[in-house]
PDB file of C-alpha atoms and ligand atoms in Angstrom:
ATOM      1  CA  MET A 257     -21.872 -12.365 -15.144  1.00 63.00           C
ATOM      2  CA  SER A 258     -19.620  -9.385 -14.689  1.00 93.00           C
ATOM      3  CA  ALA A 259     -18.104  -8.555 -11.312  1.00 98.00           C
ATOM      4  CA  ARG A 260     -19.018  -5.404  -9.430  1.00 98.00           C
ATOM      5  CA  LEU A 261     -15.959  -3.133  -9.547  1.00 98.00           C
ATOM      6  CA  LEU A 262     -14.827  -1.756  -6.173  1.00 98.00           C
ATOM      7  CA  ASP A 263     -14.018   1.892  -6.797  1.00 98.00           C
ATOM      8  CA  GLY A 264     -10.772   2.702  -4.981  1.00 98.00           C
ATOM      9  CA  THR A 265     -10.621   6.189  -6.429  1.00 98.00           C
ATOM     10  CA  ALA A 266     -13.990   7.116  -4.853  1.00 98.00           C
ATOM     11  CA  VAL A 267     -13.142   5.548  -1.463  1.00 98.00           C
ATOM     12  CA  ALA A 268      -9.746   7.292  -1.434  1.00 98.00           C
ATOM     13  CA  ALA A 269     -11.549  10.611  -2.073  1.00 98.00           C
ATOM     14  CA  GLN A 270     -13.837   9.909   0.926  1.00 98.00           C
ATOM     15  CA  ILE A 271     -10.812   9.259   3.137  1.00 98.00           C
ATOM     16  CA  ARG A 272      -9.059  12.416   1.955  1.00 98.00           C
ATOM     17  CA  ALA A 273     -12.249  14.367   2.688  1.00 98.00           C
ATOM     18  CA  GLU A 274     -12.128  13.011   6.276  1.00 98.00           C
ATOM     19  CA  VAL A 275      -8.419  13.717   6.681  1.00 98.00           C
ATOM     20  CA  GLY A 276      -8.720  17.378   5.558  1.00 97.00           C
ATOM     21  CA  PRO A 277     -10.678  18.606   8.630  1.00 98.00           C
ATOM     22  CA  ARG A 278      -8.389  16.619  10.980  1.00 98.00           C
ATOM     23  CA  VAL A 279      -5.382  18.353   9.398  1.00 98.00           C
ATOM     24  CA  ALA A 280      -7.058  21.754   9.870  1.00 98.00           C
ATOM     25  CA  ALA A 281      -7.986  20.985  13.504  1.00 98.00           C
ATOM     26  CA  PHE A 282      -4.450  19.828  14.252  1.00 98.00           C
ATOM     27  CA  ALA A 283      -2.946  22.903  12.607  1.00 98.00           C
ATOM     28  CA  ALA A 284      -5.204  25.167  14.697  1.00 98.00           C
ATOM     29  CA  ARG A 285      -4.176  23.431  17.942  1.00 97.00           C
ATOM     30  CA  ALA A 286      -0.476  22.908  17.249  1.00 97.00           C
ATOM     31  CA  ARG A 287       0.005  26.121  15.236  1.00 97.00           C
ATOM     32  CA  ARG A 288       1.668  24.098  12.484  1.00 97.00           C
ATOM     33  CA  PRO A 289       0.384  21.538   9.961  1.00 98.00           C
ATOM     34  CA  PRO A 290       1.182  17.838  10.352  1.00 98.00           C
ATOM     35  CA  GLY A 291       4.509  17.261   8.600  1.00 98.00           C
ATOM     36  CA  LEU A 292       5.697  14.384   6.456  1.00 98.00           C
ATOM     37  CA  GLY A 293       9.355  14.000   5.501  1.00 98.00           C
ATOM     38  CA  ILE A 294       9.985  11.823   2.457  1.00 98.00           C
ATOM     39  CA  VAL A 295      13.434  10.581   1.495  1.00 98.00           C
ATOM     40  CA  LEU A 296      14.102   9.419  -2.039  1.00 98.00           C
ATOM     41  CA  VAL A 297      17.446   7.833  -2.896  1.00 98.00           C
ATOM     42  CA  GLY A 298      18.445   7.547  -6.566  1.00 97.00           C
ATOM     43  CA  ASP A 299      16.242   8.050  -9.601  1.00 93.00           C
ATOM     44  CA  ASN A 300      14.061   4.963  -9.965  1.00 94.00           C
ATOM     45  CA  PRO A 301      11.327   6.116 -12.408  1.00 92.00           C
ATOM     46  CA  ALA A 302       8.532   4.180 -10.676  1.00 92.00           C
ATOM     47  CA  SER A 303       9.526   5.735  -7.334  1.00 95.00           C
ATOM     48  CA  GLU A 304       9.496   9.199  -8.927  1.00 95.00           C
ATOM     49  CA  THR A 305       5.904   8.574 -10.093  1.00 93.00           C
ATOM     50  CA  TYR A 306       4.756   7.300  -6.682  1.00 94.00           C
ATOM     51  CA  ILE A 307       6.412  10.203  -4.869  1.00 96.00           C
ATOM     52  CA  ALA A 308       4.822  12.752  -7.208  1.00 95.00           C
ATOM     53  CA  GLY A 309       1.407  11.222  -6.350  1.00 95.00           C
ATOM     54  CA  LYS A 310       2.120  11.333  -2.614  1.00 95.00           C
ATOM     55  CA  VAL A 311       3.358  14.945  -2.718  1.00 95.00           C
ATOM     56  CA  LYS A 312       0.296  16.108  -4.672  1.00 95.00           C
ATOM     57  CA  ALA A 313      -2.166  14.280  -2.410  1.00 96.00           C
ATOM     58  CA  ALA A 314      -0.478  15.534   0.783  1.00 96.00           C
ATOM     59  CA  ALA A 315      -0.525  19.133  -0.424  1.00 94.00           C
ATOM     60  CA  GLY A 316      -4.214  18.697  -1.352  1.00 96.00           C
ATOM     61  CA  VAL A 317      -5.214  17.995   2.282  1.00 97.00           C
ATOM     62  CA  GLY A 318      -2.969  20.699   3.772  1.00 97.00           C
ATOM     63  CA  LEU A 319      -0.112  18.560   5.083  1.00 98.00           C
ATOM     64  CA  ARG A 320       3.403  19.931   5.085  1.00 98.00           C
ATOM     65  CA  ILE A 321       5.464  17.628   2.907  1.00 97.00           C
ATOM     66  CA  ASP A 322       9.200  17.929   2.302  1.00 97.00           C
ATOM     67  CA  LEU A 323      11.146  15.743  -0.079  1.00 97.00           C
ATOM     68  CA  GLU A 324      14.827  15.072   0.574  1.00 97.00           C
ATOM     69  CA  ARG A 325      16.783  13.568  -2.278  1.00 97.00           C
ATOM     70  CA  LEU A 326      20.026  11.628  -2.154  1.00 98.00           C
ATOM     71  CA  PRO A 327      21.978  10.465  -5.218  1.00 97.00           C
ATOM     72  CA  ALA A 328      22.080   6.737  -6.039  1.00 96.00           C
ATOM     73  CA  THR A 329      25.730   6.800  -4.920  1.00 96.00           C
ATOM     74  CA  ALA A 330      24.842   7.934  -1.364  1.00 97.00           C
ATOM     75  CA  SER A 331      26.027   5.784   1.523  1.00 97.00           C
ATOM     76  CA  LEU A 332      23.802   4.034   4.025  1.00 97.00           C
ATOM     77  CA  ALA A 333      25.397   6.193   6.742  1.00 97.00           C
ATOM     78  CA  GLN A 334      24.253   9.354   4.924  1.00 97.00           C
ATOM     79  CA  LEU A 335      20.707   8.030   4.667  1.00 98.00           C
ATOM     80  CA  LEU A 336      20.645   6.991   8.321  1.00 98.00           C
ATOM     81  CA  GLY A 337      21.876  10.489   9.185  1.00 98.00           C
ATOM     82  CA  ILE A 338      18.891  12.055   7.415  1.00 98.00           C
ATOM     83  CA  VAL A 339      16.471   9.703   9.164  1.00 98.00           C
ATOM     84  CA  GLU A 340      17.984  10.595  12.548  1.00 98.00           C
ATOM     85  CA  ARG A 341      17.593  14.283  11.752  1.00 98.00           C
ATOM     86  CA  LEU A 342      13.928  13.793  10.800  1.00 98.00           C
ATOM     87  CA  ASN A 343      13.406  11.686  13.953  1.00 98.00           C
ATOM     88  CA  GLY A 344      14.663  14.574  16.083  1.00 98.00           C
ATOM     89  CA  SER A 345      12.804  17.357  14.264  1.00 98.00           C
ATOM     90  CA  ASP A 346       9.550  18.617  15.724  1.00 96.00           C
ATOM     91  CA  VAL A 347       8.050  19.659  12.383  1.00 97.00           C
ATOM     92  CA  TYR A 348       7.925  16.087  11.045  1.00 98.00           C
ATOM     93  CA  ASP A 349       5.272  13.737  12.416  1.00 98.00           C
ATOM     94  CA  GLY A 350       5.834  11.139   9.712  1.00 98.00           C
ATOM     95  CA  ILE A 351       8.903   9.827   7.898  1.00 98.00           C
ATOM     96  CA  LEU A 352       8.826   7.796   4.706  1.00 98.00           C
ATOM     97  CA  VAL A 353      11.926   6.409   3.016  1.00 98.00           C
ATOM     98  CA  GLN A 354      10.862   5.316  -0.432  1.00 97.00           C
ATOM     99  CA  SER A 355      11.538   1.678  -1.315  1.00 96.00           C
ATOM    100  CA  PRO A 356      13.408   0.200  -3.158  1.00 95.00           C
ATOM    101  CA  LEU A 357      16.782   1.601  -2.122  1.00 97.00           C
ATOM    102  CA  PRO A 358      19.611   1.379  -4.688  1.00 96.00           C
ATOM    103  CA  GLU A 359      21.244  -2.048  -4.686  1.00 94.00           C
ATOM    104  CA  ALA A 360      24.605  -0.404  -4.109  1.00 94.00           C
ATOM    105  CA  MET A 361      23.501   0.370  -0.539  1.00 95.00           C
ATOM    106  CA  GLY A 362      23.875  -3.292   0.182  1.00 91.00           C
ATOM    107  CA  ALA A 363      21.703  -6.172   1.294  1.00 92.00           C
ATOM    108  CA  GLY A 364      19.752  -5.423   4.415  1.00 96.00           C
ATOM    109  CA  ALA A 365      19.965  -1.623   3.962  1.00 97.00           C
ATOM    110  CA  GLU A 366      16.201  -1.255   3.786  1.00 97.00           C
ATOM    111  CA  ARG A 367      15.663  -3.153   7.019  1.00 97.00           C
ATOM    112  CA  ARG A 368      18.382  -1.104   8.784  1.00 98.00           C
ATOM    113  CA  VAL A 369      16.666   2.120   7.666  1.00 98.00           C
ATOM    114  CA  PHE A 370      13.123   1.077   8.566  1.00 98.00           C
ATOM    115  CA  ASP A 371      14.379  -0.072  11.998  1.00 98.00           C
ATOM    116  CA  VAL A 372      15.832   3.388  12.689  1.00 98.00           C
ATOM    117  CA  ILE A 373      12.673   5.388  11.893  1.00 98.00           C
ATOM    118  CA  HIS A 374      11.051   6.293  15.235  1.00 98.00           C
ATOM    119  CA  PRO A 375       7.975   4.040  15.692  1.00 98.00           C
ATOM    120  CA  ALA A 376       5.803   7.102  16.477  1.00 98.00           C
ATOM    121  CA  LYS A 377       6.746   8.594  13.067  1.00 98.00           C
ATOM    122  CA  ASP A 378       6.608   5.336  11.132  1.00 98.00           C
ATOM    123  CA  VAL A 379       3.734   6.203   8.774  1.00 98.00           C
ATOM    124  CA  ASP A 380       4.590   3.174   6.613  1.00 98.00           C
ATOM    125  CA  GLY A 381       3.925   0.847   9.573  1.00 98.00           C
ATOM    126  CA  PHE A 382       7.083  -1.122   8.775  1.00 98.00           C
ATOM    127  CA  HIS A 383       8.900  -0.797  12.136  1.00 98.00           C
ATOM    128  CA  PRO A 384       8.995  -4.063  14.146  1.00 98.00           C
ATOM    129  CA  ILE A 385       7.266  -2.327  17.083  1.00 98.00           C
ATOM    130  CA  ASN A 386       4.332  -1.354  14.865  1.00 98.00           C
ATOM    131  CA  VAL A 387       4.253  -4.800  13.243  1.00 98.00           C
ATOM    132  CA  GLY A 388       4.159  -6.347  16.747  1.00 98.00           C
ATOM    133  CA  ARG A 389       1.310  -4.042  17.760  1.00 98.00           C
ATOM    134  CA  LEU A 390      -0.569  -5.066  14.614  1.00 98.00           C
ATOM    135  CA  MET A 391      -0.194  -8.731  15.596  1.00 98.00           C
ATOM    136  CA  GLN A 392      -1.786  -7.876  18.957  1.00 98.00           C
ATOM    137  CA  ASN A 393      -4.576  -5.842  17.336  1.00 98.00           C
ATOM    138  CA  ARG A 394      -3.543  -2.569  19.006  1.00 98.00           C
ATOM    139  CA  ALA A 395      -1.715  -0.742  16.236  1.00 98.00           C
ATOM    140  CA  THR A 396      -2.140   2.955  15.509  1.00 98.00           C
ATOM    141  CA  LEU A 397       0.144   2.979  12.437  1.00 98.00           C
ATOM    142  CA  ILE A 398      -0.542   0.117   9.999  1.00 98.00           C
ATOM    143  CA  ALA A 399       1.060  -0.421   6.589  1.00 98.00           C
ATOM    144  CA  CYS A 400      -0.870   1.630   4.055  1.00 98.00           C
ATOM    145  CA  THR A 401      -1.744  -0.965   1.404  1.00 98.00           C
ATOM    146  CA  PRO A 402      -3.198  -3.543   3.857  1.00 98.00           C
ATOM    147  CA  SER A 403      -5.155  -0.914   5.803  1.00 98.00           C
ATOM    148  CA  GLY A 404      -6.313   0.571   2.485  1.00 98.00           C
ATOM    149  CA  ILE A 405      -7.620  -2.840   1.405  1.00 98.00           C
ATOM    150  CA  MET A 406      -9.648  -3.072   4.619  1.00 98.00           C
ATOM    151  CA  GLU A 407     -11.096   0.421   4.109  1.00 98.00           C
ATOM    152  CA  LEU A 408     -12.043  -0.416   0.537  1.00 98.00           C
ATOM    153  CA  LEU A 409     -13.776  -3.665   1.560  1.00 98.00           C
ATOM    154  CA  GLU A 410     -15.584  -2.171   4.542  1.00 98.00           C
ATOM    155  CA  ARG A 411     -16.746   0.985   2.783  1.00 98.00           C
ATOM    156  CA  SER A 412     -17.947  -1.163  -0.145  1.00 98.00           C
ATOM    157  CA  GLN A 413     -20.050  -3.238   2.312  1.00 98.00           C
ATOM    158  CA  ILE A 414     -18.144  -6.446   1.562  1.00 98.00           C
ATOM    159  CA  ALA A 415     -18.703  -8.908   4.435  1.00 98.00           C
ATOM    160  CA  ILE A 416     -15.505 -10.137   6.107  1.00 98.00           C
ATOM    161  CA  ALA A 417     -16.567 -11.790   9.395  1.00 98.00           C
ATOM    162  CA  GLY A 418     -17.215 -15.490   8.949  1.00 98.00           C
ATOM    163  CA  THR A 419     -15.793 -15.661   5.424  1.00 98.00           C
ATOM    164  CA  ARG A 420     -13.016 -17.886   4.139  1.00 98.00           C
ATOM    165  CA  ALA A 421     -10.206 -15.568   3.023  1.00 99.00           C
ATOM    166  CA  VAL A 422      -7.150 -16.627   1.054  1.00 99.00           C
ATOM    167  CA  VAL A 423      -4.120 -14.334   0.703  1.00 99.00           C
ATOM    168  CA  ILE A 424      -1.631 -15.174  -2.060  1.00 98.00           C
ATOM    169  CA  GLY A 425       1.730 -13.602  -1.242  1.00 98.00           C
ATOM    170  CA  ARG A 426       3.612 -13.439   2.051  1.00 98.00           C
ATOM    171  CA  SER A 427       5.496 -10.142   1.885  1.00 97.00           C
ATOM    172  CA  ASP A 428       6.064  -8.189   5.101  1.00 96.00           C
ATOM    173  CA  ILE A 429       4.517  -5.138   3.441  1.00 96.00           C
ATOM    174  CA  VAL A 430       1.282  -6.563   2.005  1.00 98.00           C
ATOM    175  CA  GLY A 431       0.599 -10.301   2.332  1.00 98.00           C
ATOM    176  CA  LYS A 432       1.330 -10.878   6.015  1.00 98.00           C
ATOM    177  CA  PRO A 433      -0.308  -7.703   7.419  1.00 98.00           C
ATOM    178  CA  THR A 434      -3.374  -8.138   5.188  1.00 98.00           C
ATOM    179  CA  ALA A 435      -3.851 -11.693   6.473  1.00 98.00           C
ATOM    180  CA  ILE A 436      -3.610 -10.464  10.086  1.00 98.00           C
ATOM    181  CA  LEU A 437      -6.103  -7.631   9.501  1.00 98.00           C
ATOM    182  CA  LEU A 438      -8.580 -10.081   7.930  1.00 98.00           C
ATOM    183  CA  LEU A 439      -8.083 -12.427  10.890  1.00 98.00           C
ATOM    184  CA  HIS A 440      -8.833  -9.575  13.310  1.00 98.00           C
ATOM    185  CA  ARG A 441     -12.074  -8.959  11.389  1.00 98.00           C
ATOM    186  CA  HIS A 442     -13.032 -12.617  12.012  1.00 98.00           C
ATOM    187  CA  ALA A 443     -12.258 -14.125   8.618  1.00 99.00           C
ATOM    188  CA  THR A 444     -10.785 -17.626   8.515  1.00 98.00           C
ATOM    189  CA  VAL A 445      -7.524 -16.933   6.732  1.00 98.00           C
ATOM    190  CA  THR A 446      -5.225 -19.102   4.647  1.00 98.00           C
ATOM    191  CA  MET A 447      -1.879 -17.706   3.523  1.00 98.00           C
ATOM    192  CA  CYS A 448      -0.462 -19.058   0.278  1.00 98.00           C
ATOM    193  CA  HIS A 449       2.743 -18.415  -1.634  1.00 96.00           C
ATOM    194  CA  SER A 450       4.848 -19.533  -4.571  1.00 91.00           C
ATOM    195  CA  ARG A 451       5.537 -22.950  -3.009  1.00 96.00           C
ATOM    196  CA  THR A 452       1.947 -23.769  -2.061  1.00 98.00           C
ATOM    197  CA  PRO A 453       0.912 -27.015  -3.802  1.00 98.00           C
ATOM    198  CA  ASP A 454      -2.260 -26.758  -5.891  1.00 98.00           C
ATOM    199  CA  LEU A 455      -2.740 -23.052  -5.356  1.00 98.00           C
ATOM    200  CA  PRO A 456      -5.876 -22.810  -7.571  1.00 98.00           C
ATOM    201  CA  ALA A 457      -7.690 -25.439  -5.466  1.00 98.00           C
ATOM    202  CA  ILE A 458      -6.994 -23.537  -2.234  1.00 98.00           C
ATOM    203  CA  ALA A 459      -7.844 -20.183  -3.808  1.00 98.00           C
ATOM    204  CA  ARG A 460     -11.175 -21.644  -5.004  1.00 98.00           C
ATOM    205  CA  GLU A 461     -12.215 -22.089  -1.354  1.00 98.00           C
ATOM    206  CA  ALA A 462     -12.057 -18.337  -0.854  1.00 98.00           C
ATOM    207  CA  ASP A 463     -15.042 -16.051  -0.441  1.00 98.00           C
ATOM    208  CA  LEU A 464     -12.412 -13.299  -0.366  1.00 98.00           C
ATOM    209  CA  LEU A 465      -9.216 -13.689  -2.376  1.00 99.00           C
ATOM    210  CA  VAL A 466      -6.290 -11.261  -2.106  1.00 99.00           C
ATOM    211  CA  ALA A 467      -3.616 -11.495  -4.808  1.00 98.00           C
ATOM    212  CA  ALA A 468      -0.329  -9.836  -3.805  1.00 98.00           C
ATOM    213  CA  ILE A 469       2.410 -11.715  -5.623  1.00 97.00           C
ATOM    214  CA  GLY A 470       3.608  -9.277  -8.272  1.00 96.00           C
ATOM    215  CA  ARG A 471       3.049 -11.656 -11.204  1.00 97.00           C
ATOM    216  CA  PRO A 472       0.875 -10.087 -13.899  1.00 98.00           C
ATOM    217  CA  ALA A 473      -2.406 -11.877 -14.685  1.00 98.00           C
ATOM    218  CA  PHE A 474      -1.333 -14.886 -12.576  1.00 98.00           C
ATOM    219  CA  VAL A 475      -4.767 -15.405 -11.005  1.00 98.00           C
ATOM    220  CA  THR A 476      -7.082 -16.893 -13.633  1.00 98.00           C
ATOM    221  CA  PRO A 477     -10.746 -17.990 -13.403  1.00 98.00           C
ATOM    222  CA  ALA A 478      -9.451 -21.438 -12.286  1.00 98.00           C
ATOM    223  CA  PHE A 479      -8.577 -19.760  -8.934  1.00 98.00           C
ATOM    224  CA  ILE A 480     -12.029 -18.304  -8.335  1.00 98.00           C
ATOM    225  CA  LYS A 481     -15.143 -19.563  -6.585  1.00 98.00           C
ATOM    226  CA  GLY A 482     -18.127 -18.070  -8.435  1.00 98.00           C
ATOM    227  CA  GLY A 483     -19.241 -14.823  -6.792  1.00 98.00           C
ATOM    228  CA  ALA A 484     -16.067 -14.386  -4.689  1.00 98.00           C
ATOM    229  CA  THR A 485     -14.609 -10.966  -3.910  1.00 99.00           C
ATOM    230  CA  VAL A 486     -11.172 -10.560  -5.482  1.00 99.00           C
ATOM    231  CA  VAL A 487      -8.654  -7.939  -4.357  1.00 99.00           C
ATOM    232  CA  ASP A 488      -5.875  -7.291  -6.865  1.00 98.00           C
ATOM    233  CA  VAL A 489      -2.775  -5.707  -5.321  1.00 98.00           C
ATOM    234  CA  GLY A 490      -0.504  -6.231  -8.351  1.00 97.00           C
ATOM    235  CA  ILE A 491       0.877  -3.314 -10.341  1.00 95.00           C
ATOM    236  CA  THR A 492       3.324  -4.546 -12.964  1.00 96.00           C
ATOM    237  CA  ARG A 493       4.115  -2.208 -15.848  1.00 95.00           C
ATOM    238  CA  LEU A 494       4.323  -4.197 -19.085  1.00 97.00           C
ATOM    239  CA  THR A 495       6.005  -2.923 -22.242  1.00 97.00           C
ATOM    240  CA  ASP A 496       5.910  -6.095 -24.392  1.00 97.00           C
ATOM    241  CA  ARG A 497       3.019  -5.703 -26.846  1.00 97.00           C
ATOM    242  CA  ALA A 498       2.578  -9.439 -27.479  1.00 97.00           C
ATOM    243  CA  GLN A 499       2.396 -10.161 -23.735  1.00 97.00           C
ATOM    244  CA  VAL A 500      -0.091  -7.344 -23.191  1.00 97.00           C
ATOM    245  CA  GLU A 501      -2.285  -8.515 -26.091  1.00 97.00           C
ATOM    246  CA  ARG A 502      -2.262 -12.082 -24.730  1.00 97.00           C
ATOM    247  CA  ILE A 503      -3.552 -10.800 -21.392  1.00 98.00           C
ATOM    248  CA  VAL A 504      -6.011  -8.052 -22.334  1.00 97.00           C
ATOM    249  CA  GLY A 505      -7.154  -9.403 -25.727  1.00 96.00           C
ATOM    250  CA  ALA A 506      -6.990  -7.983 -29.242  1.00 96.00           C
ATOM    251  CA  GLY A 507      -9.246  -4.970 -29.780  1.00 93.00           C
ATOM    252  CA  SER A 508      -9.699  -4.271 -26.052  1.00 95.00           C
ATOM    253  CA  LYS A 509      -9.649  -0.789 -24.552  1.00 94.00           C
ATOM    254  CA  ARG A 510      -6.568  -1.723 -22.511  1.00 95.00           C
ATOM    255  CA  LEU A 511      -4.720  -2.597 -25.724  1.00 97.00           C
ATOM    256  CA  GLN A 512      -5.661   0.799 -27.141  1.00 96.00           C
ATOM    257  CA  ASP A 513      -4.226   2.383 -23.944  1.00 95.00           C
ATOM    258  CA  PHE A 514      -1.042   0.421 -24.563  1.00 97.00           C
ATOM    259  CA  GLU A 515      -0.842   1.618 -28.176  1.00 96.00           C
ATOM    260  CA  ARG A 516      -1.091   5.242 -26.991  1.00 97.00           C
ATOM    261  CA  ARG A 517       1.371   5.044 -24.091  1.00 96.00           C
ATOM    262  CA  GLY A 518       3.774   2.226 -24.927  1.00 97.00           C
ATOM    263  CA  SER A 519       3.108   0.501 -21.600  1.00 97.00           C
ATOM    264  CA  VAL A 520       0.231  -0.569 -19.424  1.00 96.00           C
ATOM    265  CA  VAL A 521      -0.100  -1.509 -15.755  1.00 96.00           C
ATOM    266  CA  ILE A 522      -1.429  -5.032 -15.218  1.00 97.00           C
ATOM    267  CA  GLY A 523      -2.565  -6.504 -11.910  1.00 98.00           C
ATOM    268  CA  ASP A 524      -1.980  -9.988 -10.512  1.00 98.00           C
ATOM    269  CA  VAL A 525      -5.516 -10.924 -11.591  1.00 98.00           C
ATOM    270  CA  HIS A 526      -6.324 -11.860 -15.184  1.00 98.00           C
ATOM    271  CA  PRO A 527      -9.062  -9.648 -16.722  1.00 97.00           C
ATOM    272  CA  SER A 528     -11.219 -12.733 -17.447  1.00 97.00           C
ATOM    273  CA  VAL A 529     -11.712 -13.162 -13.668  1.00 98.00           C
ATOM    274  CA  ALA A 530     -14.320 -10.389 -13.963  1.00 98.00           C
ATOM    275  CA  GLU A 531     -16.597 -12.979 -15.622  1.00 98.00           C
ATOM    276  CA  VAL A 532     -16.696 -15.235 -12.519  1.00 98.00           C
ATOM    277  CA  ALA A 533     -15.976 -13.015  -9.496  1.00 98.00           C
ATOM    278  CA  GLY A 534     -18.777 -11.255  -7.616  1.00 98.00           C
ATOM    279  CA  ALA A 535     -16.674  -8.168  -6.884  1.00 98.00           C
ATOM    280  CA  LEU A 536     -13.241  -7.116  -8.059  1.00 98.00           C
ATOM    281  CA  THR A 537     -10.808  -4.276  -7.453  1.00 98.00           C
ATOM    282  CA  PRO A 538      -9.706  -2.890 -10.833  1.00 98.00           C
ATOM    283  CA  VAL A 539      -6.107  -2.077 -11.776  1.00 97.00           C
ATOM    284  CA  PRO A 540      -5.630   0.839 -11.983  1.00 96.00           C
ATOM    285  CA  GLY A 541      -8.209   2.503  -9.712  1.00 97.00           C
ATOM    286  CA  GLY A 542      -8.620  -0.190  -7.058  1.00 98.00           C
ATOM    287  CA  VAL A 543      -6.157  -0.622  -4.196  1.00 98.00           C
ATOM    288  CA  GLY A 544      -3.540   1.872  -5.507  1.00 96.00           C
ATOM    289  CA  PRO A 545      -5.359   5.132  -4.637  1.00 97.00           C
ATOM    290  CA  LEU A 546      -6.065   3.793  -1.144  1.00 98.00           C
ATOM    291  CA  THR A 547      -2.353   3.357  -0.403  1.00 97.00           C
ATOM    292  CA  VAL A 548      -1.760   7.092  -0.851  1.00 97.00           C
ATOM    293  CA  ALA A 549      -4.921   8.056   1.074  1.00 98.00           C
ATOM    294  CA  MET A 550      -3.873   5.865   4.022  1.00 98.00           C
ATOM    295  CA  LEU A 551      -0.438   7.518   4.087  1.00 98.00           C
ATOM    296  CA  LEU A 552      -2.184  10.873   4.592  1.00 98.00           C
ATOM    297  CA  LYS A 553      -4.405   9.367   7.276  1.00 98.00           C
ATOM    298  CA  ASN A 554      -1.405   7.809   9.062  1.00 98.00           C
ATOM    299  CA  THR A 555       0.441  11.138   8.975  1.00 98.00           C
ATOM    300  CA  VAL A 556      -2.391  13.038  10.663  1.00 98.00           C
ATOM    301  CA  THR A 557      -2.837  10.168  13.156  1.00 98.00           C
ATOM    302  CA  ALA A 558       0.890  10.271  13.983  1.00 98.00           C
ATOM    303  CA  ALA A 559       0.660  14.046  14.452  1.00 98.00           C
ATOM    304  CA  GLU A 560      -2.368  13.756  16.773  1.00 98.00           C
ATOM    305  CA  GLU A 561      -0.762  10.985  18.814  1.00 98.00           C
ATOM    306  CA  ARG A 562       2.540  12.856  19.188  1.00 96.00           C
ATOM    307  CA  PHE A 563       0.675  15.973  20.273  1.00 94.00           C
ATOM    308  CA  LYS A 564      -1.385  13.990  22.811  1.00 92.00           C
ATOM    309  CA  ALA A 565       1.706  12.252  24.160  1.00 91.00           C
ATOM    310  CA  ARG A 566       3.114  15.652  25.133  1.00 83.00           C
ATOM    311  CA  GLY A 567      -0.053  16.456  27.099  1.00 64.00           C
ATOM    312  CA  ARG A 568      -0.599  19.725  25.267  1.00 50.00           C
TER     313      ARG A 568
HETATM  314  N1  LIG B 821       7.534   1.836  -2.490  1.00 69.09           N
HETATM  315  C1  LIG B 821       6.373   1.428  -3.065  1.00 69.09           C
HETATM  316  N2  LIG B 821       5.359   1.513  -2.165  1.00 69.09           N
HETATM  317  C2  LIG B 821       5.903   1.971  -1.006  1.00 69.09           C
HETATM  318  C3  LIG B 821       5.358   2.284   0.274  1.00 69.09           C
HETATM  319  O1  LIG B 821       4.163   2.120   0.562  1.00 69.09           O
HETATM  320  N3  LIG B 821       6.241   2.763   1.195  1.00 69.09           N
HETATM  321  C4  LIG B 821       7.570   2.936   0.926  1.00 69.09           C
HETATM  322  N4  LIG B 821       8.350   3.399   1.902  1.00 69.09           N
HETATM  323  N5  LIG B 821       8.089   2.650  -0.253  1.00 69.09           N
HETATM  324  C5  LIG B 821       7.261   2.184  -1.214  1.00 69.09           C
END
């Protein structure tokens, strides 16, 4: 058997097609487009790639998007100053400070920054107020990867209510919010992590398995109940040919991709899981495109809500 692949690229295109008219309607009412301010500190190559994708997608739906750059040597105070300026500016409805911040900014810098972004402009859904609202099932701004996973499942007609769901990974950004969203859709949810004893046995109970641990090809067929839906959130770029060949197999198309580019992105789910799962999100082309689409959706939602709140 070969799993049905859940096409994140197609679902992300649907969402962008829905966001476009909302952007146009907002721009007509407010006489300005919804605005997103992105702050990038340092020159992390992965962050540069993500930001380029976000800028292109935002421009494609008519959002205003401005990128502010700070050098890796910038201080936390400088960064907080930019966030405060964006908080106070009327042209920005959303603010995104790209993670990770340079280590030199110190432990806890990221949390300090995310806490300072105004909750109404927090298009990442990382602020404690928005996380609290998510817990109570009344959030308007939800972290983009978890909400993207839900869109992908729902628009692919994957049943959630009444299922047993297992989430591997307990990050604030993906694992925890995804588990809560599944719970709100009436799944019975188990959260697992690196210290869970006999992880494969628990994962095998899942009708719906979400892998968000950042360990390439960690989830093997031993974790899968036949026919289960498997959501792969991992995106690890591998450059070691022997490791890649061990995972993707000699003579595979993925190995040819590696030979051409010198690296390949591997998910948390081993490719052989496709033989036992019922449905699977591919990497790339599964969850990743949804994360960007949901950022656009959150930005227009933030703009609409801010406009409403002023009673105009
Ligand atoms: N770095 C990688 N993904 C994300 C994201 O969704 N938001 C932010 N702020 N940084 C990221």
